[in-house]
Amino acid sequence: GTTRMRITGSGHVLRPTMAAVAVTLSGDQNTLTTFNTSYQTLSLNSEGYDNANNFNTSNYRFTAPETGFYQVGCNVQLENGSRSASGNRWMYLYPLVNGAAVSTSTGNNTADFDPADTYYYNWTYTTLLKLSQNDYVEWKYRGNLDSVNLRGQRQSVFYFYQVGW
């Protein structure tokens, strides 16, 4: 009596509990001021969508409900960055798996943002990860800025989608 999967008319296999999550920050402008060489947690505390309750807004973590492939990514709007020291201004945004940087991701995850040149910076990142059941993913940042505003309330979105097993 329980639906385990469904095959659509076009041949796609769908399962009713596949994880799909989209989260953001509750504040409209969130000023990030803690920048150093260690990773800092992004407080993703507002769910736009979470169809299977796989994201925890208290510890800002997505937990994989089962072993499989997951698309993890973000579209972020940064504004008004500052740095008192001279030189290139930069920050990194990372999806960390079980507290460690992802070694299997490819592509550039550097948001190289210089507020002297750009007032707004829109940055998009996506990767496909193989996660084991109960692995957790959280977004972290680090850099050499004094501060930067990260827009919330759906202006910046972080997502986790199960795409296969």
Short mmCIF file of C-alpha atoms in Angstrom, two decimals:
data_model
loop_
_atom_site.label_atom_id
_atom_site.label_comp_id
_atom_site.label_asym_id
_atom_site.label_seq_id
_atom_site.Cartn_x
_atom_site.Cartn_y
_atom_site.Cartn_z
CA GLY A 1 0.00 0.00 0.00
CA THR A 2 3.03 2.37 0.10
CA THR A 3 4.28 4.07 -3.08
CA ARG A 4 8.02 3.42 -3.40
CA MET A 5 8.47 4.93 -6.87
CA ARG A 6 6.53 6.11 -9.89
CA ILE A 7 7.45 5.98 -13.57
CA THR A 8 6.19 8.98 -15.54
CA GLY A 9 4.80 8.76 -19.07
CA SER A 10 8.18 9.93 -20.39
CA GLY A 11 10.03 7.16 -18.54
CA HIS A 12 11.44 9.16 -15.60
CA VAL A 13 11.56 7.39 -12.24
CA LEU A 14 10.26 9.52 -9.38
CA ARG A 15 10.25 8.69 -5.72
CA PRO A 16 7.95 10.56 -3.34
CA THR A 17 10.57 11.20 -0.65
CA MET A 18 13.55 12.37 -2.73
CA ALA A 19 15.16 15.26 -0.85
CA ALA A 20 14.66 18.76 -2.24
CA VAL A 21 15.62 21.80 -0.16
CA ALA A 22 16.02 25.53 -0.84
CA VAL A 23 17.09 27.79 2.04
CA THR A 24 18.17 31.39 2.60
CA LEU A 25 18.95 33.79 5.43
CA SER A 26 16.00 35.36 7.25
CA GLY A 27 17.45 38.88 7.27
CA ASP A 28 17.35 41.06 4.15
CA GLN A 29 20.96 42.25 4.60
CA ASN A 30 23.27 40.02 6.62
CA THR A 31 26.66 41.56 7.36
CA LEU A 32 29.45 39.00 7.53
CA THR A 33 32.29 40.40 9.64
CA THR A 34 34.23 37.34 10.81
CA PHE A 35 36.86 36.68 8.15
CA ASN A 36 40.01 34.65 8.73
CA THR A 37 41.61 31.41 7.58
CA SER A 38 39.10 29.20 9.41
CA TYR A 39 35.67 28.45 8.05
CA GLN A 40 32.71 30.41 9.39
CA THR A 41 29.14 29.12 9.34
CA LEU A 42 26.47 30.77 7.21
CA SER A 43 23.27 31.02 9.26
CA LEU A 44 20.84 29.60 6.70
CA ASN A 45 17.81 29.82 8.93
CA SER A 46 14.88 30.32 6.56
CA GLU A 47 13.48 27.47 4.49
CA GLY A 48 11.85 28.33 1.21
CA TYR A 49 11.18 24.67 0.51
CA ASP A 50 11.98 21.38 2.23
CA ASN A 51 9.83 18.52 0.99
CA ALA A 52 11.17 15.80 3.30
CA ASN A 53 12.48 17.72 6.37
CA ASN A 54 16.15 17.16 5.58
CA PHE A 55 17.40 20.65 6.56
CA ASN A 56 17.86 21.78 10.16
CA THR A 57 17.47 25.56 10.62
CA SER A 58 19.09 25.36 14.08
CA ASN A 59 22.48 23.98 13.01
CA TYR A 60 22.18 25.02 9.31
CA ARG A 61 22.81 21.51 7.99
CA PHE A 62 21.32 19.39 5.24
CA THR A 63 21.39 15.67 6.11
CA ALA A 64 21.28 13.09 3.33
CA PRO A 65 18.33 10.77 3.94
CA GLU A 66 20.01 7.97 1.97
CA THR A 67 23.14 7.19 -0.01
CA GLY A 68 22.98 8.76 -3.45
CA PHE A 69 23.88 11.66 -5.69
CA TYR A 70 22.95 15.20 -4.68
CA GLN A 71 23.21 18.51 -6.50
CA VAL A 72 24.42 21.16 -4.06
CA GLY A 73 24.70 24.80 -5.02
CA CYS A 74 23.89 28.43 -4.44
CA ASN A 75 23.12 31.72 -6.11
CA VAL A 76 24.42 34.49 -3.86
CA GLN A 77 24.18 38.28 -3.96
CA LEU A 78 27.04 40.09 -2.21
CA GLU A 79 27.19 43.87 -1.65
CA ASN A 80 29.32 46.57 -0.05
CA GLY A 81 32.42 44.59 0.83
CA SER A 82 35.26 46.37 2.61
CA ARG A 83 38.86 45.69 3.51
CA SER A 84 41.10 48.11 5.34
CA ALA A 85 44.35 46.53 4.09
CA SER A 86 45.51 47.08 0.53
CA GLY A 87 45.55 44.34 -2.07
CA ASN A 88 43.07 41.95 -3.58
CA ARG A 89 39.85 41.41 -1.65
CA TRP A 90 38.50 37.86 -1.71
CA MET A 91 36.23 35.38 -0.05
CA TYR A 92 35.41 31.69 -0.51
CA LEU A 93 32.04 30.00 -0.12
CA TYR A 94 32.22 26.23 0.40
CA PRO A 95 29.81 23.34 0.90
CA LEU A 96 31.50 21.24 3.59
CA VAL A 97 30.59 17.56 3.99
CA ASN A 98 30.79 16.21 7.54
CA GLY A 99 32.88 19.25 8.49
CA ALA A 100 35.53 18.80 5.78
CA ALA A 101 36.11 20.62 2.49
CA VAL A 102 34.79 18.66 -0.47
CA SER A 103 37.62 17.08 -2.43
CA THR A 104 35.46 15.78 -5.26
CA SER A 105 33.95 19.09 -6.35
CA THR A 106 35.24 20.73 -9.48
CA GLY A 107 34.97 24.28 -10.69
CA ASN A 108 35.79 27.60 -9.15
CA ASN A 109 34.24 28.26 -5.75
CA THR A 110 35.93 31.62 -5.25
CA ALA A 111 33.80 34.73 -5.09
CA ASP A 112 36.54 37.25 -5.90
CA PHE A 113 34.76 40.42 -4.83
CA ASP A 114 36.41 43.84 -4.84
CA PRO A 115 34.10 46.55 -3.44
CA ALA A 116 36.28 49.26 -4.97
CA ASP A 117 35.22 48.01 -8.42
CA THR A 118 31.79 46.48 -7.91
CA TYR A 119 28.88 47.38 -5.67
CA TYR A 120 26.87 44.23 -6.42
CA TYR A 121 28.33 40.81 -7.04
CA ASN A 122 26.19 37.84 -8.05
CA TRP A 123 27.87 34.45 -7.73
CA THR A 124 26.58 30.99 -8.68
CA TYR A 125 28.09 27.63 -7.74
CA THR A 126 26.91 24.07 -8.24
CA THR A 127 28.42 20.63 -7.79
CA LEU A 128 27.30 17.01 -7.84
CA LEU A 129 28.22 15.07 -4.69
CA LYS A 130 27.89 11.42 -3.76
CA LEU A 131 26.75 11.38 -0.15
CA SER A 132 26.25 8.45 2.19
CA GLN A 133 23.16 8.19 4.34
CA ASN A 134 23.36 10.67 7.27
CA ASP A 135 26.24 12.68 5.75
CA TYR A 136 25.62 16.34 6.41
CA VAL A 137 26.40 19.36 4.25
CA GLU A 138 26.75 22.93 5.51
CA TRP A 139 27.81 26.14 3.79
CA LYS A 140 30.86 27.97 5.18
CA TYR A 141 32.85 31.03 4.20
CA ARG A 142 36.29 32.54 4.76
CA GLY A 143 38.34 35.33 3.25
CA ASN A 144 40.34 38.48 3.89
CA LEU A 145 37.56 41.08 3.95
CA ASP A 146 36.59 43.23 6.92
CA SER A 147 32.91 42.88 6.03
CA VAL A 148 30.48 42.13 3.23
CA ASN A 149 26.69 42.10 3.02
CA LEU A 150 25.09 38.88 1.94
CA ARG A 151 21.50 39.42 0.84
CA GLY A 152 18.87 37.08 2.29
CA GLN A 153 15.12 36.66 1.97
CA ARG A 154 15.38 34.68 -1.29
CA GLN A 155 17.86 37.08 -2.88
CA SER A 156 20.53 34.49 -2.05
CA VAL A 157 19.47 30.86 -2.24
CA PHE A 158 21.30 27.70 -1.21
CA TYR A 159 19.97 24.37 -2.42
CA PHE A 160 20.32 20.61 -1.98
CA TYR A 161 18.57 18.23 -4.42
CA GLN A 162 18.75 14.47 -4.51
CA VAL A 163 19.15 13.51 -8.16
CA GLY A 164 19.80 9.77 -8.02
CA TRP A 165 20.91 6.83 -5.96
#
